[in-house]
PDB file of C-alpha atoms in Angstrom:
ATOM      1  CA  UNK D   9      98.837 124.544  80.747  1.00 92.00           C
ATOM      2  CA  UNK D  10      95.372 123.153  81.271  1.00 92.00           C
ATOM      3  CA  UNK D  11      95.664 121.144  84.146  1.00 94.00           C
ATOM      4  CA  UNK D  12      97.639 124.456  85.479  1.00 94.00           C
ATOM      5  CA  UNK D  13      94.665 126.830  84.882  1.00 96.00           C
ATOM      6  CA  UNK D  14      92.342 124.834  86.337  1.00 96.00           C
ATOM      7  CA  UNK D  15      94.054 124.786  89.236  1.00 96.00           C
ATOM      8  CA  UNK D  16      94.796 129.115  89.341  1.00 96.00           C
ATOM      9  CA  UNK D  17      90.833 128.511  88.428  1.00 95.00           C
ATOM     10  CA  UNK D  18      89.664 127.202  91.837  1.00 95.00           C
ATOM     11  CA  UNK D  19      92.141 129.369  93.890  1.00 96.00           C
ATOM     12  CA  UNK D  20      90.621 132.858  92.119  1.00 95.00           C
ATOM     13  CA  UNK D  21      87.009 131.327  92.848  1.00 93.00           C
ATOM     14  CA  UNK D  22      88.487 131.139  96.751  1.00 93.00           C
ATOM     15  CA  UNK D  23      92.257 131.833  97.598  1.00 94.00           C
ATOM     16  CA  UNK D  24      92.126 129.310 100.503  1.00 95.00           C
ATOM     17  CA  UNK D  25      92.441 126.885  98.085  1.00 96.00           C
ATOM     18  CA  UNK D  26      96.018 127.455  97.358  1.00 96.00           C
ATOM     19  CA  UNK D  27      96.123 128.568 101.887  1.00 94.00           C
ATOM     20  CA  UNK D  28      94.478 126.080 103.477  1.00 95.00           C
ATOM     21  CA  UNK D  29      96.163 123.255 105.866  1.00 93.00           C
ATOM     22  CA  UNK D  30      93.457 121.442 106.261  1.00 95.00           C
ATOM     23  CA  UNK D  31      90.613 119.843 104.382  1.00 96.00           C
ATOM     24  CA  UNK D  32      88.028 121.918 102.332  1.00 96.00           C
ATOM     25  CA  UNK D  33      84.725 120.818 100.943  1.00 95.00           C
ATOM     26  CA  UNK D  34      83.639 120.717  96.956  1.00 94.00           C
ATOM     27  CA  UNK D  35      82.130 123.679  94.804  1.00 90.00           C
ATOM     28  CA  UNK D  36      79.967 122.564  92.123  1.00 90.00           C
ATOM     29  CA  UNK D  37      82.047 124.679  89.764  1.00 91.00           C
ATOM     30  CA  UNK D  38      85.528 122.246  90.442  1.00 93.00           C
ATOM     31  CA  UNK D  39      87.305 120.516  87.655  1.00 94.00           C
ATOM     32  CA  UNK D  40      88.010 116.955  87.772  1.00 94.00           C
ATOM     33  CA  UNK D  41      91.576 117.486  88.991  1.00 96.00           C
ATOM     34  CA  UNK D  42      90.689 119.944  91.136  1.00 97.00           C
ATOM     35  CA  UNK D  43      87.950 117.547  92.967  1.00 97.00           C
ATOM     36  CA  UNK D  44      90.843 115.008  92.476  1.00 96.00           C
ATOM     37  CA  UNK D  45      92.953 117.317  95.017  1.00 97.00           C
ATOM     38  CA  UNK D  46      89.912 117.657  97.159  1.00 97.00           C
ATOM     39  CA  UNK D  47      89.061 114.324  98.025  1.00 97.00           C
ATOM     40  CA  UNK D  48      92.732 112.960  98.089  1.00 98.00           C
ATOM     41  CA  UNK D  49      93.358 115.784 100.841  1.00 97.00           C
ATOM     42  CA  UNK D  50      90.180 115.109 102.536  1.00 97.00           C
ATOM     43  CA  UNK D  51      91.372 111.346 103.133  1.00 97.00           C
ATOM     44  CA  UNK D  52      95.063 112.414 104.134  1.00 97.00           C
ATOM     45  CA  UNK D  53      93.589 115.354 106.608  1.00 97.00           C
ATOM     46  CA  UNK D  54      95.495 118.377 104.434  1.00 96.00           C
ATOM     47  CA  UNK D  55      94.880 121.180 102.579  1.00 96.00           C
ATOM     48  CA  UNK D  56      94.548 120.160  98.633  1.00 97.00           C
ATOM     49  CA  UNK D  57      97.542 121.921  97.727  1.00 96.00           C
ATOM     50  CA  UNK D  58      99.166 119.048  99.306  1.00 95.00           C
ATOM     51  CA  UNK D  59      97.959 117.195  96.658  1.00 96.00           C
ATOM     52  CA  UNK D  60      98.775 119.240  93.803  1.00 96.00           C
ATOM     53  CA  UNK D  61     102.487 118.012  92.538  1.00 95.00           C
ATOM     54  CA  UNK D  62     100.726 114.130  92.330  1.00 96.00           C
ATOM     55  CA  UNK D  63      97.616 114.978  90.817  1.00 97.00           C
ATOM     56  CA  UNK D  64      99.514 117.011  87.958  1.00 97.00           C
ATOM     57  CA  UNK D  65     101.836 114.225  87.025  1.00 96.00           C
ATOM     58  CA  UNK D  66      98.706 112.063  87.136  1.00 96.00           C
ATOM     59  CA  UNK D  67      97.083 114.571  84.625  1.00 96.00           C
ATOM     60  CA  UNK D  68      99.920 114.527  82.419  1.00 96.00           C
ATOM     61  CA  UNK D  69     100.607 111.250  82.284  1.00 95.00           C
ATOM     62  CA  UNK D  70      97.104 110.237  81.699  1.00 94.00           C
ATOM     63  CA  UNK D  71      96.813 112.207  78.745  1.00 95.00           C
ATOM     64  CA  UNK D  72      99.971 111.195  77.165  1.00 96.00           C
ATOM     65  CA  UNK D  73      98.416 107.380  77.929  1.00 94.00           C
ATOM     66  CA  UNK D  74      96.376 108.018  74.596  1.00 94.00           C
ATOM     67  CA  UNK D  75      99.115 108.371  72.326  1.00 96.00           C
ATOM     68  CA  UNK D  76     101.745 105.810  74.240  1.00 95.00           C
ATOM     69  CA  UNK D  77     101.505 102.909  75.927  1.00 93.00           C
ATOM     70  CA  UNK D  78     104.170 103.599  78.352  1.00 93.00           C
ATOM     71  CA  UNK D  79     104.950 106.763  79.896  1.00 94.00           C
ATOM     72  CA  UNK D  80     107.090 107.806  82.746  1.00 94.00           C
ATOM     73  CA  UNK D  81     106.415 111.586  84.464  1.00 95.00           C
ATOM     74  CA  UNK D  82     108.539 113.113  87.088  1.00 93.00           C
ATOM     75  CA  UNK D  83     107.331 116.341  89.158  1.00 89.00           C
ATOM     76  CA  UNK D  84     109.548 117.337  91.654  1.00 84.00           C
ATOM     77  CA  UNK D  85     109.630 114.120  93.325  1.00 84.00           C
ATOM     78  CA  UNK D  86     106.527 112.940  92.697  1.00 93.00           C
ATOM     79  CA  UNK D  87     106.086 110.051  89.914  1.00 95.00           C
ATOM     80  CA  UNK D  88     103.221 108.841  87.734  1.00 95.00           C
ATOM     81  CA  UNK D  89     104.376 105.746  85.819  1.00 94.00           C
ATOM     82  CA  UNK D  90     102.870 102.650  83.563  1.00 93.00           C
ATOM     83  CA  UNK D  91     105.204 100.544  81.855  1.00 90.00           C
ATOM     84  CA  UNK D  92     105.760  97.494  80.718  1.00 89.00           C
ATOM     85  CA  UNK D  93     109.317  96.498  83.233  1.00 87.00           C
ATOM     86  CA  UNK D  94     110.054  96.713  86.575  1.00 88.00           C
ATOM     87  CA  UNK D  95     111.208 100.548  87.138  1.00 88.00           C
ATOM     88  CA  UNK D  96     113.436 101.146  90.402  1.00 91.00           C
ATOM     89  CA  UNK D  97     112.308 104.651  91.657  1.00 91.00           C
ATOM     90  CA  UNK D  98     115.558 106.099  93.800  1.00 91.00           C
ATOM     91  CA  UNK D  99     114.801 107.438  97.483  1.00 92.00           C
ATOM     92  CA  UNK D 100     116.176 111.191  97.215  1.00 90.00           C
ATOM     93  CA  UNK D 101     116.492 111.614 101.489  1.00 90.00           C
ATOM     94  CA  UNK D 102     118.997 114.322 102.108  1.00 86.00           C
ATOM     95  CA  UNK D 103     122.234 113.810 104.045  1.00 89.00           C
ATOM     96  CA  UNK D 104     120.441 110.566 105.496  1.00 92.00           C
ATOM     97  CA  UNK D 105     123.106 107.482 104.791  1.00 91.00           C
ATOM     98  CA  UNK D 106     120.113 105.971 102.412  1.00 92.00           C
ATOM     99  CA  UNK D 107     119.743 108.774 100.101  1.00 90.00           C
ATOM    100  CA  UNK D 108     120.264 107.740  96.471  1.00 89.00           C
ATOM    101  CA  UNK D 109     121.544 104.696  98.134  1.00 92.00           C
ATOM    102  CA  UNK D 110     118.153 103.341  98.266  1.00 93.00           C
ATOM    103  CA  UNK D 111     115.406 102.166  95.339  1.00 93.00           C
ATOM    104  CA  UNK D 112     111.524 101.288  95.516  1.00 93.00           C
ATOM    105  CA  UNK D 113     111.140  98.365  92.844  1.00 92.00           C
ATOM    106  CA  UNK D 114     107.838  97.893  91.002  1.00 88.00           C
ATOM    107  CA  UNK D 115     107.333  95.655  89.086  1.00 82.00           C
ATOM    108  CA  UNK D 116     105.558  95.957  85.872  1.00 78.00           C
ATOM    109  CA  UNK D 117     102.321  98.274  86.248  1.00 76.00           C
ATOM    110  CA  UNK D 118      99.105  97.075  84.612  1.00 77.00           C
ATOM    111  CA  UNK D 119      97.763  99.913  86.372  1.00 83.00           C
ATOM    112  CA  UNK D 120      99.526 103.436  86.506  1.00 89.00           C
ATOM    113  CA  UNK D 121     101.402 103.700  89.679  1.00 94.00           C
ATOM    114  CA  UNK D 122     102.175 107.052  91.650  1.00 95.00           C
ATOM    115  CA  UNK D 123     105.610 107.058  93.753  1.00 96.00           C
ATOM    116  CA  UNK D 124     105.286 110.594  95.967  1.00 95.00           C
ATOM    117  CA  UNK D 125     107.743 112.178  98.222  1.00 93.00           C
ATOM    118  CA  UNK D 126     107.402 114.491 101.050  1.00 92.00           C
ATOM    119  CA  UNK D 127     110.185 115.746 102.999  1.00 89.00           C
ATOM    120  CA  UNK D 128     110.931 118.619 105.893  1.00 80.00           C
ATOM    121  CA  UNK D 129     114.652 118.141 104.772  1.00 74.00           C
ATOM    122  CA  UNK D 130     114.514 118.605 101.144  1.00 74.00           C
ATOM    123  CA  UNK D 131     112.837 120.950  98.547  1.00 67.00           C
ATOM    124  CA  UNK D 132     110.878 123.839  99.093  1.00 63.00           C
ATOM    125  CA  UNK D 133     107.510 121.844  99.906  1.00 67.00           C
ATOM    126  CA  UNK D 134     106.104 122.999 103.470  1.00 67.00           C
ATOM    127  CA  UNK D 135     106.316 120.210 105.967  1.00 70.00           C
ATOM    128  CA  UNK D 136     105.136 120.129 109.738  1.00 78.00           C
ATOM    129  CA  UNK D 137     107.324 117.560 110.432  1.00 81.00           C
ATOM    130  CA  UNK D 138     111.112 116.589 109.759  1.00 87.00           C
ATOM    131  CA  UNK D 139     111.486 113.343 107.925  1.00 91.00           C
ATOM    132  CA  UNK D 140     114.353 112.958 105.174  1.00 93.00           C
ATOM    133  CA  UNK D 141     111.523 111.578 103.292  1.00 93.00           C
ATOM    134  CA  UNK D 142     108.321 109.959 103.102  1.00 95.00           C
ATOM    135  CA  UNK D 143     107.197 108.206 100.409  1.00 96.00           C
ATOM    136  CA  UNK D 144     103.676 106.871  99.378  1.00 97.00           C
ATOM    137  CA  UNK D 145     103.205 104.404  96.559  1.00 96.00           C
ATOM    138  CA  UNK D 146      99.014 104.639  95.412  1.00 96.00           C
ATOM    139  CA  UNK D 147      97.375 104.136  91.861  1.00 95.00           C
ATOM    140  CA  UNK D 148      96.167 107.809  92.868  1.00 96.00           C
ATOM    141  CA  UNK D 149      98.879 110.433  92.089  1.00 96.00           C
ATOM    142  CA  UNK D 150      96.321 112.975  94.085  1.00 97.00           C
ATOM    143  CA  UNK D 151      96.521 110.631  96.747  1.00 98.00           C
ATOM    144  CA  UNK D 152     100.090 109.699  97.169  1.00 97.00           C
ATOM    145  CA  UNK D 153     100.907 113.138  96.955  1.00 96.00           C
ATOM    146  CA  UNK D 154      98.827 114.142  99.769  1.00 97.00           C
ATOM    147  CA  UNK D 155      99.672 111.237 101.898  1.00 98.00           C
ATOM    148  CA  UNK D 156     103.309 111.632 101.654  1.00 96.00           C
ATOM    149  CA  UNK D 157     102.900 115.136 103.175  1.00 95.00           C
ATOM    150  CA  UNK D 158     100.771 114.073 106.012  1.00 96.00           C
ATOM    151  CA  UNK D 159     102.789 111.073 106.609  1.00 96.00           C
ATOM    152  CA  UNK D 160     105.722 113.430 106.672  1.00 94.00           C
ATOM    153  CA  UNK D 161     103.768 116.026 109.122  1.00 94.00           C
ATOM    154  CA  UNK D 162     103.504 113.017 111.903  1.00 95.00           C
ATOM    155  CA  UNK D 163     107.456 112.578 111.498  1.00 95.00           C
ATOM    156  CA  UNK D 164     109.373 114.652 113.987  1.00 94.00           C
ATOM    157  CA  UNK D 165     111.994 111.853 115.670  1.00 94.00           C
ATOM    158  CA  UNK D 166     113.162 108.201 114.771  1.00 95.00           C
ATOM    159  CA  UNK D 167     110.476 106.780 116.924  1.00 96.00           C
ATOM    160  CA  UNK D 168     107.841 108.058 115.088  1.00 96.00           C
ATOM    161  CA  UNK D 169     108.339 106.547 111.781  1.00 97.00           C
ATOM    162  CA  UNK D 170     106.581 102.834 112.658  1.00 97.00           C
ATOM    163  CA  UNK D 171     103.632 104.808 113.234  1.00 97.00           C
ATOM    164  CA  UNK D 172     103.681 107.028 110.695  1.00 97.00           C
ATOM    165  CA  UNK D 173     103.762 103.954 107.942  1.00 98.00           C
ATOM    166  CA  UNK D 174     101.488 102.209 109.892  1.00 98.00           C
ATOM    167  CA  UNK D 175      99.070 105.223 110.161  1.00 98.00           C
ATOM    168  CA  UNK D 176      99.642 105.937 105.951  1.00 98.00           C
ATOM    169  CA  UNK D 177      99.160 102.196 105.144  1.00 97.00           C
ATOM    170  CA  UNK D 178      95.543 102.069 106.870  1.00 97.00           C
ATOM    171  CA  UNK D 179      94.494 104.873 104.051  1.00 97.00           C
ATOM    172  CA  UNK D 180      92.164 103.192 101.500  1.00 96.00           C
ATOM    173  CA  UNK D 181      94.138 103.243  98.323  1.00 96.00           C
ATOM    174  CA  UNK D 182      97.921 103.407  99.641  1.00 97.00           C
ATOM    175  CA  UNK D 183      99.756 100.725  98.398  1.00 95.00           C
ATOM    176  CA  UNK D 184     102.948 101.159 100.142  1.00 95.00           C
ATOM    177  CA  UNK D 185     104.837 103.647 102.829  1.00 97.00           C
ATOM    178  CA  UNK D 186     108.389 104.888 103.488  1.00 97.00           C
ATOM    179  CA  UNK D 187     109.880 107.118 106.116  1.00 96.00           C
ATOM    180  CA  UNK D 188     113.668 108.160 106.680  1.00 96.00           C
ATOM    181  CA  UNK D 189     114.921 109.787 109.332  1.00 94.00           C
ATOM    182  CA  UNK D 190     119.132 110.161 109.479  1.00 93.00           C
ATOM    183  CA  UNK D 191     120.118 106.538 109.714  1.00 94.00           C
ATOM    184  CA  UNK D 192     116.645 105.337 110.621  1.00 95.00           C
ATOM    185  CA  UNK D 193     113.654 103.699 107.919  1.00 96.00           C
ATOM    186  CA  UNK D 194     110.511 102.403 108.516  1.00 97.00           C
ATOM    187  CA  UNK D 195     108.971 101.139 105.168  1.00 96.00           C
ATOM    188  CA  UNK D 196     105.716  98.622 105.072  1.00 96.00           C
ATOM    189  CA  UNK D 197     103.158  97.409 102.168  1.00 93.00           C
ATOM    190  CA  UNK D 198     103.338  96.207  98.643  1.00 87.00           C
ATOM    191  CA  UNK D 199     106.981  97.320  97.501  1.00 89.00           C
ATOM    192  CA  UNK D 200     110.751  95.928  97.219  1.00 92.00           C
ATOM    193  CA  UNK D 201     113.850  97.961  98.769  1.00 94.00           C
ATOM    194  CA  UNK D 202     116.797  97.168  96.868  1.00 94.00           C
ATOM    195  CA  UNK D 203     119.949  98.911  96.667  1.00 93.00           C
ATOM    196  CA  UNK D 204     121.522 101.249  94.360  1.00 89.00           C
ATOM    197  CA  UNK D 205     124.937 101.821  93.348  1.00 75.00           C
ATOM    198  CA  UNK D 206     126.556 104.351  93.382  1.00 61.00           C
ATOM    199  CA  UNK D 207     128.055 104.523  90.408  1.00 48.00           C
ATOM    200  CA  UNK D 208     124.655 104.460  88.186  1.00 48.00           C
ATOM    201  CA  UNK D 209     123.250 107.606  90.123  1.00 42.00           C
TER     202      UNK D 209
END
């Protein structure tokens, strides 16, 4: 409920907070998580909405670090994890063959990690672009968040997805990239694909 009204906070102060597609600059009067949004967006070239399902999980998660050491949150595709394991994050992509098919593996996170997911298949989100899914790994939930959609934006064939990962991965802060489109992945940076079975979906 906080981190939710500061967020309706900033977008009564100016409604194209919750509008705009592209980036927007700082008001003094911004909460930490709202500048969070900002400057995440501002990086990925979006509007800080884009932002917004990453840097909640982020809040969360943070706050629940002072009363556990390891904490796992999950908002609508968008993950902000530290534990003490490896965790194997499953890629949700639609009717592409690697849906659920499909896992990121991390391995034990000194650091809280952020696994985000944009797609123009799946979900309500608003995408420009038509990947199955694109996925951003980032200590940053703000940031993954926001990447994943503008990665996703770029994605309109199979022959953009080396690009897309490639343009993602040169973002200060992204740890790792992948795209699906149908039978088609493009995935680059610090992470491990391994399968899943089906059977423990």
């Amino acid at each position: 409920r906080e981190c939710r009204s500061q967020i309706e906070e900033a977008i009564a102060r100016r409604p194209d907070f919750l509008t705009s597609l592209s980036p927007l600059d700082e008001h003094q009067q911004d909460s930490a998580v709202v500048l969070n949004m900002i400057r995440a967006a501002r990086r990925a070239g979006t509007g800080p909405m884009a932002a917004v399902a990453g840097a909640v999980a982020e809040f969360v998660g943070r706050g629940l670090l002072e009363v556990s050491p390891e904490i796992i949150i999950e908002n609508g595709g968008d993950i902000f994890a530290k534990i003490d394991g490896p965790l194997t994050c499953g890629v949700f992509a639609g009717n592409s063959p690697f849906s659920q098919r499909t896992g990121i593996r991390i391995a034990e996170t000194p650091l809280p990690v952020s696994v985000c997911t944009s797609s123009g298949s799946v979900g309500p989100s608003r995408s420009l672009g038509r990947a199955d899914a694109a996925v951003v790994l980032s200590n940053s939930g703000a940031l993954a968040d926001a990447v994943a959609t503008a990665m996703g934006n770029r994605i309109r064939r199979p022959s953009d997805l080396r690009g897309a990962v490639e343009w993602a991965m040169r973002i200060k802060g992204v740890k790792g990239a992948v795209a699906v489109l149908n039978d088609q992945m493009a995935a680059l940076g610090n992470l491990e694909l391994v399968p899943i079975r089906n059977d423990v979906c």
